[in-house]
XYZ file of C-alpha atoms in Angstrom:
678
model
C -4.099 11.698 2.654
C -5.000 14.331 5.333
C -7.355 14.603 8.364
C -9.559 16.797 6.392
C -13.094 15.768 7.319
C -12.010 15.355 10.844
C -10.753 18.247 11.216
C -13.794 20.640 9.388
C -15.862 18.686 11.785
C -14.181 19.357 14.544
C -13.432 23.036 13.908
C -17.604 23.476 12.705
C -18.452 22.116 16.336
C -15.755 24.925 18.189
C -16.676 27.874 15.713
C -21.028 27.590 16.149
C -21.212 27.321 19.737
C -21.752 31.310 20.567
C -24.348 31.691 23.244
C -26.561 34.597 22.188
C -28.744 37.103 23.981
C -32.358 36.213 23.753
C -34.456 39.864 24.848
C -37.757 38.457 25.629
C -40.596 41.165 25.204
C -42.330 40.324 27.751
C -41.713 41.244 31.410
C -40.567 39.146 33.461
C -40.034 39.128 37.266
C -37.324 40.929 38.712
C -36.850 38.389 41.601
C -33.013 37.597 43.454
C -32.794 34.040 41.791
C -33.507 34.743 38.198
C -31.224 38.503 38.244
C -27.964 35.995 39.192
C -28.906 33.667 36.749
C -28.947 36.505 34.389
C -25.666 37.912 35.718
C -24.432 34.111 35.483
C -24.858 33.335 31.968
C -23.137 36.996 30.656
C -20.422 36.417 33.085
C -19.515 32.382 31.743
C -21.385 32.914 27.708
C -17.801 33.517 26.867
C -15.695 30.963 28.913
C -17.745 28.386 27.897
C -14.118 26.805 26.323
C -11.385 28.083 28.162
C -12.756 26.076 31.530
C -15.691 24.471 31.001
C -15.590 22.395 34.307
C -15.517 25.263 37.118
C -18.386 26.361 34.671
C -20.307 23.501 34.210
C -20.461 23.130 38.219
C -21.859 27.279 38.627
C -24.325 26.826 36.057
C -25.404 23.566 37.458
C -25.473 24.982 41.053
C -26.872 27.994 39.508
C -29.710 26.451 37.016
C -30.758 23.855 40.916
C -32.204 27.237 41.989
C -34.056 28.212 39.041
C -38.089 26.389 38.743
C -39.521 25.511 35.346
C -39.162 28.689 33.666
C -37.848 30.197 30.586
C -34.504 31.686 32.688
C -33.925 28.141 33.606
C -33.787 26.628 30.144
C -31.330 29.245 29.032
C -29.045 28.448 31.464
C -29.865 25.098 29.770
C -28.495 25.220 26.562
C -25.669 26.707 28.260
C -24.810 24.323 30.786
C -25.628 21.803 27.577
C -22.396 23.523 25.049
C -20.701 23.826 28.389
C -20.496 19.858 28.594
C -19.646 19.199 24.697
C -16.528 21.918 25.375
C -16.242 18.848 28.011
C -16.347 16.078 26.099
C -19.404 15.430 28.042
C -21.865 14.468 24.914
C -24.117 11.990 26.783
C -24.707 14.773 29.139
C -25.016 17.732 26.205
C -27.130 15.528 24.805
C -29.559 15.387 27.484
C -30.252 18.865 28.222
C -30.325 20.272 24.753
C -33.242 17.405 24.198
C -34.683 19.447 27.610
C -34.915 22.226 26.206
C -36.110 21.142 22.787
C -38.988 19.624 24.138
C -39.692 23.070 26.597
C -39.743 24.616 22.811
C -41.898 21.991 21.278
C -44.359 22.437 24.647
C -44.683 26.428 24.356
C -44.584 26.708 20.233
C -46.860 30.008 20.329
C -44.292 31.950 22.488
C -41.712 34.206 20.306
C -38.834 34.214 23.045
C -39.346 30.761 23.224
C -38.756 30.669 19.197
C -35.217 32.468 20.206
C -34.444 29.838 22.553
C -35.372 27.284 20.171
C -33.022 28.212 17.277
C -29.697 28.273 19.749
C -31.333 24.830 20.664
C -31.004 23.541 17.521
C -28.519 25.314 16.193
C -26.745 23.242 18.961
C -28.143 20.009 18.525
C -27.268 19.855 14.679
C -22.930 20.724 16.616
C -23.705 17.601 18.562
C -25.658 15.531 15.292
C -22.708 16.023 13.099
C -19.592 15.356 15.789
C -20.875 11.591 15.829
C -21.350 11.876 11.888
C -24.897 12.219 11.736
C -25.074 14.750 8.972
C -28.451 14.510 7.359
C -30.155 14.913 10.834
C -28.040 17.715 11.125
C -28.585 19.440 8.097
C -32.440 18.880 8.872
C -31.778 21.212 12.839
C -29.052 23.738 11.288
C -32.667 23.945 8.624
C -35.256 24.119 11.777
C -32.805 26.867 13.285
C -32.173 29.334 9.950
C -36.123 29.290 9.604
C -36.863 30.134 13.049
C -34.089 32.744 13.374
C -35.391 34.312 9.946
C -39.321 34.268 11.863
C -37.620 36.475 14.925
C -36.743 38.183 12.625
C -33.139 37.495 14.173
C -31.202 38.308 10.843
C -27.702 39.120 12.701
C -27.301 35.419 13.456
C -28.449 34.384 9.627
C -24.639 34.028 8.326
C -24.020 31.832 11.768
C -26.017 28.808 10.807
C -25.481 29.420 6.733
C -22.294 28.706 7.793
C -22.820 25.521 9.737
C -24.946 24.298 7.225
C -21.922 24.920 3.902
C -19.985 22.869 6.897
C -21.844 20.096 6.452
C -22.649 19.695 3.476
C -19.652 20.100 2.888
C -18.577 17.210 5.119
C -21.305 14.843 3.127
C -19.824 15.710 -0.248
C -22.156 18.146 -1.746
C -19.967 20.616 -2.826
C -22.452 22.927 -5.063
C -25.362 22.870 -1.737
C -22.260 24.310 0.433
C -21.118 26.565 -1.797
C -24.479 27.809 -2.156
C -25.121 28.534 1.498
C -20.987 29.556 1.728
C -21.849 32.330 -0.595
C -25.349 33.348 0.844
C -23.916 33.760 4.773
C -21.005 35.884 2.767
C -23.697 37.931 0.781
C -26.158 38.208 4.384
C -22.814 39.195 6.286
C -22.040 41.883 4.374
C -26.292 43.378 3.828
C -25.610 43.473 7.737
C -21.868 44.789 7.625
C -20.494 42.461 9.550
C -18.129 41.337 7.385
C -15.625 41.281 10.563
C -17.501 39.076 12.811
C -17.976 36.429 10.198
C -16.114 36.446 7.033
C -12.975 34.838 8.059
C -15.013 32.102 8.959
C -16.754 32.242 5.284
C -13.817 33.221 2.938
C -11.730 30.387 4.593
C -14.468 27.789 3.693
C -15.108 28.864 0.155
C -11.262 28.504 0.015
C -11.621 24.848 1.481
C -14.317 23.470 -0.546
C -12.396 25.234 -4.264
C -9.211 23.074 -2.599
C -11.338 19.882 -2.010
C -12.422 20.468 -6.000
C -8.800 21.655 -7.154
C -9.778 24.655 -8.148
C -6.312 25.703 -6.252
C -6.549 29.721 -8.415
C -9.565 30.376 -6.750
C -8.395 28.356 -3.287
C -4.943 30.583 -3.300
C -7.218 33.773 -3.492
C -9.573 33.302 -1.045
C -6.988 32.004 1.357
C -5.401 35.521 0.920
C -8.455 37.179 1.358
C -8.565 35.001 4.565
C -5.146 35.799 6.110
C -5.610 39.580 6.207
C -8.450 38.675 8.616
C -7.194 36.965 10.991
C -6.527 39.752 13.892
C -9.257 39.877 16.413
C -10.680 36.209 15.481
C -10.744 33.330 18.370
C -8.202 30.869 18.410
C -10.375 27.822 16.787
C -11.205 29.942 13.606
C -7.767 30.558 13.466
C -7.090 27.271 13.913
C -9.265 26.517 11.005
C -7.233 28.722 9.058
C -4.230 26.960 9.754
C -5.123 23.744 9.271
C -6.866 24.369 5.914
C -4.042 26.879 4.344
C -1.710 23.900 5.415
C -3.814 21.131 3.424
C -4.006 23.461 0.538
C -0.086 23.883 0.535
C 0.294 20.462 1.139
C -1.985 19.627 -2.191
C 0.330 21.973 -3.938
C 3.154 20.192 -2.484
C 4.700 23.427 -0.761
C 5.831 21.070 2.413
C 7.867 23.922 3.621
C 4.983 26.458 3.321
C 2.793 23.764 4.633
C 5.242 22.171 7.678
C 4.392 25.772 8.701
C 1.246 26.260 8.701
C 0.727 23.040 10.757
C 2.515 23.788 13.406
C 1.133 27.335 14.104
C -1.829 25.310 14.131
C -0.526 23.134 16.631
C 0.705 26.232 18.810
C -3.030 27.451 19.127
C -4.489 23.749 19.417
C -2.456 24.017 23.024
C -3.811 27.208 23.770
C -6.934 25.119 24.073
C -9.146 21.866 26.213
C -9.640 19.832 22.861
C -6.841 17.368 22.169
C -8.600 16.311 19.547
C -7.149 19.145 17.509
C -3.398 18.533 18.809
C -4.095 15.521 17.200
C -4.977 16.621 14.278
C -2.268 19.383 13.993
C 0.195 16.555 15.280
C -0.811 13.902 12.169
C -0.129 16.854 10.134
C 2.889 17.604 10.855
C 4.453 13.368 10.450
C 2.259 12.946 7.041
C 4.379 16.445 5.597
C 7.742 14.969 7.538
C 7.020 11.725 5.759
C 7.176 13.001 2.218
C 10.230 15.443 3.316
C 11.766 11.267 3.683
C 12.412 12.500 7.675
C 11.478 9.256 9.223
C 12.534 10.273 12.610
C 10.362 13.534 12.811
C 7.856 11.616 11.601
C 7.768 9.029 13.976
C 7.502 11.439 16.737
C 4.820 13.463 15.456
C 2.701 10.633 14.753
C 3.287 9.201 18.253
C 2.365 12.516 19.711
C -0.816 12.287 17.766
C -1.801 8.789 18.836
C -1.308 10.093 22.218
C -3.352 13.299 21.979
C -6.295 11.044 19.877
C -6.469 8.592 23.168
C -9.663 6.972 22.861
C -10.456 8.393 19.399
C -7.717 6.427 17.572
C -10.004 3.355 17.438
C -12.472 5.563 15.061
C -12.959 3.211 12.081
C -11.741 5.817 9.750
C -9.139 7.181 11.726
C -7.441 3.982 13.128
C -7.416 3.163 9.098
C -5.884 6.571 8.304
C -3.315 6.054 11.018
C -2.231 2.984 10.182
C -1.891 3.987 6.850
C 0.663 6.545 7.834
C 2.360 4.178 9.865
C 3.001 1.913 7.130
C 4.519 4.968 4.878
C 6.629 5.337 7.471
C 7.502 2.046 7.267
C 8.536 1.880 3.905
C 9.995 4.564 4.365
C 12.781 2.714 6.765
C 12.086 -0.137 5.026
C 10.848 -1.751 7.129
C 8.567 -4.329 5.182
C 7.570 -7.167 8.228
C 6.428 -4.292 9.558
C 4.144 -2.313 6.482
C 3.041 -5.881 5.428
C 1.980 -6.235 9.489
C -0.056 -2.379 8.869
C -0.973 -3.094 5.160
C -3.081 -6.472 6.308
C -5.235 -5.593 8.847
C -8.555 -6.072 7.691
C -11.072 -3.139 6.844
C -14.857 -2.309 6.239
C -14.718 -0.457 2.733
C -17.509 1.003 3.475
C -16.584 3.097 6.586
C -13.675 4.154 4.350
C -13.718 7.423 2.078
C -12.701 6.292 -1.359
C -10.035 9.105 -1.403
C -8.002 6.970 1.896
C -8.980 3.369 -0.458
C -6.737 5.173 -3.249
C -3.587 5.688 -1.100
C -4.451 2.486 0.579
C -3.979 0.628 -2.942
C -1.012 2.761 -3.987
C 0.934 2.109 -0.477
C 0.164 -1.779 -1.393
C 1.568 -1.099 -4.688
C 4.600 -0.021 -3.437
C 4.925 -2.446 -0.748
C 5.425 -5.442 -3.709
C 7.187 -3.477 -5.972
C 9.779 -4.067 -3.139
C 9.086 -7.643 -2.019
C 9.386 -7.683 -6.823
C 5.719 -9.354 -5.986
C 5.240 -7.634 -9.792
C 1.860 -10.087 -10.205
C 0.549 -8.065 -7.169
C 2.144 -4.717 -7.854
C 0.360 -4.367 -11.525
C -3.191 -6.076 -9.510
C -2.988 -2.755 -6.744
C -1.948 -0.984 -9.217
C -4.103 -0.999 -11.699
C -6.510 -0.301 -8.684
C -5.398 2.821 -8.053
C -5.572 4.334 -11.564
C -9.038 3.181 -10.972
C -9.266 4.837 -7.766
C -8.003 7.807 -9.608
C -9.937 7.982 -12.459
C -12.973 8.089 -10.280
C -12.086 10.999 -7.693
C -10.968 12.624 -11.263
C -14.631 12.413 -12.344
C -16.725 13.202 -9.370
C -14.647 16.377 -8.755
C -15.127 17.379 -11.821
C -19.178 16.380 -11.798
C -18.640 18.684 -8.856
C -16.503 21.862 -10.526
C -19.443 21.188 -13.245
C -22.321 21.699 -10.538
C -20.491 24.201 -8.497
C -19.862 26.573 -11.564
C -23.081 25.705 -12.410
C -25.089 26.933 -8.764
C -22.707 29.591 -8.378
C -23.812 30.918 -11.989
C -27.312 31.153 -10.619
C -26.550 32.900 -7.673
C -27.030 36.452 -8.414
C -26.846 38.645 -4.912
C -29.939 40.621 -6.357
C -32.134 37.182 -6.288
C -30.671 35.739 -2.805
C -31.666 39.802 -1.153
C -35.256 39.207 -2.785
C -35.264 35.761 -1.839
C -35.139 36.984 2.150
C -38.129 39.592 1.746
C -41.243 38.668 -1.365
C -41.939 35.406 -2.738
C -41.322 35.041 -6.450
C -43.309 36.764 -8.765
C -44.458 35.598 -12.214
C -42.263 37.575 -14.094
C -38.760 36.028 -12.093
C -40.454 32.719 -12.624
C -39.709 33.426 -16.361
C -36.352 35.037 -15.536
C -35.712 32.026 -13.597
C -36.502 29.939 -16.751
C -34.129 31.383 -19.233
C -31.347 30.829 -16.878
C -32.893 27.287 -16.223
C -32.048 26.760 -20.281
C -28.854 28.558 -20.205
C -27.822 25.813 -17.717
C -28.629 23.302 -20.023
C -26.880 24.439 -22.758
C -23.756 24.673 -19.657
C -23.919 21.025 -18.779
C -24.317 19.929 -21.924
C -21.024 21.752 -23.091
C -19.467 20.625 -19.999
C -20.204 17.031 -21.105
C -18.747 17.564 -24.088
C -15.837 18.694 -22.498
C -15.290 16.337 -20.301
C -15.733 13.639 -23.371
C -13.004 15.669 -25.079
C -10.844 15.354 -22.137
C -11.724 11.289 -21.716
C -10.709 11.107 -25.421
C -7.208 13.455 -25.103
C -6.363 10.743 -22.462
C -7.195 7.839 -24.374
C -4.948 9.284 -26.971
C -2.652 10.163 -24.839
C -1.958 6.476 -22.693
C -1.275 5.485 -26.864
C 1.250 7.818 -27.097
C 3.086 6.422 -23.931
C 2.685 3.184 -25.231
C 4.086 3.564 -29.181
C 6.370 5.774 -26.844
C 7.641 2.828 -24.923
C 7.946 0.615 -27.510
C 10.021 3.237 -29.145
C 12.621 3.032 -26.240
C 12.324 -0.928 -26.526
C 13.636 -0.640 -30.562
C 15.909 2.443 -29.253
C 17.475 -0.059 -27.016
C 18.176 -2.794 -29.318
C 19.584 -0.509 -32.218
C 22.185 0.293 -29.570
C 23.305 -2.954 -28.544
C 23.202 -3.585 -32.238
C 26.071 -0.730 -32.106
C 27.182 -1.316 -29.217
C 28.167 -5.162 -31.135
C 30.856 -2.816 -33.494
C 28.322 -3.176 -36.260
C 28.658 -6.850 -36.954
C 27.986 -6.768 -40.747
C 30.801 -5.018 -41.373
C 33.247 -7.478 -39.803
C 32.041 -10.335 -40.237
C 31.667 -9.926 -43.950
C 35.461 -8.400 -43.575
C 36.515 -11.690 -42.197
C 34.850 -13.883 -44.489
C 37.183 -11.533 -47.038
C 40.468 -12.737 -45.116
C 39.137 -16.525 -44.444
C 41.051 -17.534 -47.470
C 44.130 -16.013 -46.801
C 43.953 -18.765 -43.201
C 44.405 -21.565 -45.279
C 48.295 -21.581 -44.529
C 47.124 -21.298 -40.644
C 44.997 -24.456 -39.762
C 44.793 -23.233 -36.006
C 42.858 -20.194 -36.744
C 40.185 -21.476 -39.118
C 37.870 -22.732 -36.773
C 37.914 -19.684 -34.110
C 37.570 -17.438 -37.186
C 34.817 -19.997 -38.185
C 32.875 -19.616 -35.051
C 33.825 -15.539 -34.783
C 32.065 -15.480 -38.190
C 28.775 -17.528 -37.332
C 28.838 -16.401 -33.106
C 28.494 -12.554 -35.315
C 25.930 -13.334 -38.214
C 23.630 -15.261 -34.817
C 23.794 -12.996 -33.038
C 22.972 -9.941 -35.013
C 19.633 -12.041 -36.276
C 18.889 -12.689 -32.999
C 18.839 -8.980 -32.031
C 16.493 -7.883 -34.818
C 13.633 -10.459 -34.132
C 11.722 -10.042 -30.867
C 11.462 -14.192 -30.292
C 13.769 -16.939 -31.797
C 12.765 -20.750 -31.714
C 14.589 -22.175 -28.310
C 16.575 -24.178 -30.350
C 18.482 -21.318 -32.161
C 18.965 -19.485 -29.602
C 21.140 -22.829 -27.464
C 23.354 -22.829 -30.777
C 23.625 -19.012 -30.643
C 24.973 -19.651 -26.937
C 27.196 -23.013 -27.298
C 28.761 -20.739 -30.014
C 29.612 -17.863 -27.374
C 30.646 -20.755 -25.061
C 32.457 -22.518 -27.456
C 34.525 -19.435 -29.121
C 35.148 -18.250 -24.966
C 36.752 -21.656 -24.439
C 38.932 -20.837 -27.450
C 40.135 -18.393 -26.367
C 41.241 -18.667 -23.166
C 41.710 -21.451 -20.763
C 38.621 -22.036 -18.787
C 38.109 -23.111 -15.550
C 34.279 -23.339 -15.183
C 32.366 -26.152 -16.628
C 29.162 -25.690 -18.288
C 26.098 -27.972 -17.554
C 22.933 -28.353 -19.855
C 20.075 -30.317 -18.667
C 17.448 -29.879 -21.327
C 13.823 -31.839 -20.858
C 13.430 -34.741 -23.403
C 10.226 -33.388 -23.874
C 10.954 -30.124 -24.510
C 9.347 -28.515 -27.588
C 12.435 -27.214 -29.485
C 10.627 -25.251 -31.684
C 9.519 -22.940 -28.709
C 10.336 -19.230 -29.269
C 11.610 -17.218 -26.801
C 12.603 -13.696 -25.888
C 15.710 -13.233 -28.628
C 19.169 -13.334 -26.076
C 17.089 -14.392 -23.214
C 19.544 -16.716 -22.445
C 22.555 -15.900 -24.362
C 22.859 -12.551 -21.738
C 22.369 -14.339 -18.730
C 25.613 -17.332 -19.249
C 27.410 -14.098 -20.273
C 26.660 -11.963 -17.750
C 27.459 -15.273 -15.457
C 30.658 -15.803 -17.606
C 32.285 -12.263 -17.615
C 31.300 -11.551 -14.114
C 29.974 -14.430 -11.873
C 33.527 -15.960 -10.992
C 36.886 -15.045 -9.116
C 39.918 -16.224 -8.636
C 39.683 -18.115 -5.381
C 35.986 -19.360 -7.225
C 35.960 -22.990 -6.265
C 34.845 -25.517 -9.150
C 32.532 -22.713 -11.028
C 29.792 -24.245 -12.853
C 27.041 -22.660 -14.775
C 23.998 -24.978 -14.783
C 20.692 -24.475 -17.753
C 18.309 -26.484 -16.841
C 15.434 -26.765 -19.525
C 11.666 -28.002 -18.732
C 8.401 -28.038 -19.935
C 6.247 -27.624 -16.640
C 2.743 -26.610 -16.477
C 1.839 -25.904 -20.668
C 4.896 -23.730 -19.780
C 8.614 -23.318 -20.829
C 10.731 -23.164 -17.859
C 14.502 -22.068 -18.309
C 16.330 -21.472 -15.436
C 20.451 -20.028 -15.217
C 22.203 -20.324 -12.043
C 25.943 -20.313 -10.948
C 27.829 -20.639 -7.823
C 29.161 -17.668 -8.378
C 29.386 -14.142 -6.109
C 25.785 -14.020 -6.394
C 24.457 -10.409 -7.228
C 25.887 -7.020 -6.862
C 23.811 -5.309 -3.862
C 24.869 -2.043 -4.476
C 24.484 -1.556 -8.016
C 21.007 -3.073 -7.851
C 19.240 -0.531 -5.085
C 18.800 1.769 -7.552
C 17.446 -0.700 -10.666
C 16.267 -3.842 -9.245
C 15.046 -5.386 -13.030
C 18.920 -5.884 -14.019
C 22.856 -5.096 -13.753
C 23.431 -4.562 -17.512
C 21.893 -2.786 -20.531
C 21.016 -6.560 -21.803
C 19.215 -7.138 -18.736
C 17.219 -3.933 -18.622
C 16.132 -4.408 -22.228
C 14.913 -7.862 -22.540
C 12.876 -6.843 -19.136
C 11.408 -3.878 -20.654
C 10.272 -6.484 -23.740
C 9.064 -8.853 -21.288
C 7.509 -6.028 -19.406
C 5.622 -4.950 -23.086
C 4.949 -7.913 -24.191
C 2.887 -9.256 -21.207
C 0.640 -6.104 -21.473
C -0.335 -8.094 -25.007
C -1.092 -11.682 -23.190
C -3.309 -12.662 -20.685
C -0.996 -15.120 -19.535
C 2.413 -13.357 -18.327
C 5.845 -13.883 -19.214
C 7.982 -14.578 -15.609
C 11.306 -13.302 -15.581
C 13.355 -12.703 -12.471
C 17.145 -12.460 -10.953
C 17.894 -13.226 -7.631
C 20.695 -14.137 -5.809
C 20.377 -17.818 -4.696
C 21.495 -17.711 -0.573
C 17.782 -15.828 -0.411
C 16.501 -19.067 -1.047
C 18.396 -21.157 0.889
C 21.600 -19.604 2.910
C 23.772 -23.028 1.729
C 23.707 -21.413 -1.961
C 26.015 -19.268 -3.581
C 25.408 -17.409 -6.546
C 22.999 -16.329 -9.382
C 19.506 -17.670 -10.199
C 18.335 -15.849 -13.237
C 14.560 -18.060 -14.296
C 12.726 -17.468 -17.218
C 9.271 -18.731 -17.459
C 7.694 -18.839 -21.257
C 4.042 -20.105 -21.379
C 3.120 -22.735 -24.577
C 1.144 -20.156 -27.433
C 2.543 -16.992 -26.051
C 2.286 -14.119 -28.485
C 5.462 -11.831 -29.157
C 3.737 -8.943 -31.197
C 3.175 -5.277 -30.340
């Protein structure tokens, strides 16, 4: 997940701190101090974010020469904004509250209202900065009301953008869409498109990106891209970061990297180190997906440096830990990945999409550790979060479409001029009826999608079963058509009466082929039949050539021999050990087959003291070294979905558990009463 929410918050704060010229209809005394204050205010109104410390010093000195007058509070309002740009939030809050208190004492004066709407707008920005979004929305609505009362309609698009951004941060996409479109309508009506439309179109594009309506998002991003010239750096930063996130979401990583690098260059021209952190963090995340760990680490470390004290913020710290965990997994540094992923966190402070990626990383981590039980648990959690997030996005899409359907340009203009008449109330009633019908159809559509996904899961399951059956048939074919072979051997057996030394090998071969064919056609066979199959194979192998390895059978007295086990589950590992475990340099080769009853489960352990697993061949498929083991593993994997108690099948180097031991250990744990049914 990218730094989208934090990015919108900072961009909102950067775009809305603009000075507004307040022209009082009352004649003020033009004494030298006030004249100088006006000159200072005019000179520095476009420089608040360039060199905030110098501006703070000048405004403070000028303000100290004035008394409790309107100009004093205009300078105070500008000073509060400058403190914000200088990252001095406490001072900004204090002075902003001073301006609001002045307004509350002078409620009747129109020129004070003009100052107040700017102060409430600034208050909303400050509250947004500390994640008090509900309070911020209240302040923005007060500013919106004061603007309409004082007829300062040229500032209406500005406050509508602020409201839309704040609602989008809250996840209320319906309200966000409403205010973005209202801002677009007002700016077009006032012929102020060049001033506001870049921010509006970028915001709408970001909204549709969040809703995963990528076609509409792409269309609005292209419109916004044509308006970049002549706009401020923070507006360009907003666009570059948002468009980069869009390309990231649509897996166009090279385009995303290009946009994020542009945002980093733009951020370097400002004094906001948090913008640098956002840009560097986004670049690092793209390099993670491109599997370039060195570049990823460089930019993630750079982002951490830029964030500074903000890196201790709960959600930001959780996000950065997740990126470093992904980097550790990419570098196959499992201890570091475990350290980062196991850090405790307050789930109530973390957004669901971040928790989704956290569980996804844990799933990958436990897969690499070969702890398939935990890997499956986190995979299940990932699916639950994914379904939940998709349901939320589906509901938001429906609500946004409904809201867009009900936003008619003519009604918005009339809403700005006069109250609704009785006839318009009737029109809205009809629209409401159509909206209910539309919502009903949308709900039916969502239900249809749910059933479709359920059918799709069933289809995938049947496909897995077909794959297992196909593997079984392939094994049967690969065994040279045993039906034909042992029938042919039965035919020639009578001719071998004069060759006594050949009768026993041929008899064993026919019996082995018959038992092997029967086993390959069954999902499970009794343990005693599997043991007979293995012993026949080993006996035939001994007759075929002299062997210098020994077989050590250790079967517990209380082992129920009728217990069902997966067919060929002992024969395949034993055959692999006979073929590949030993070399000419092996000392006292031995294969041990240990069968015990442990905790209401049948335990089968097949060990050899040979060369061990081939590490290279296991990188791509840790489930086995050949088609037989793959078939056995996948069969167990599917059967486990039908049983509460899971069958366990593992293959490991004995050296992993005891450095003094050599060879391979294959372990199969079959719970008693296990159901071999698909």
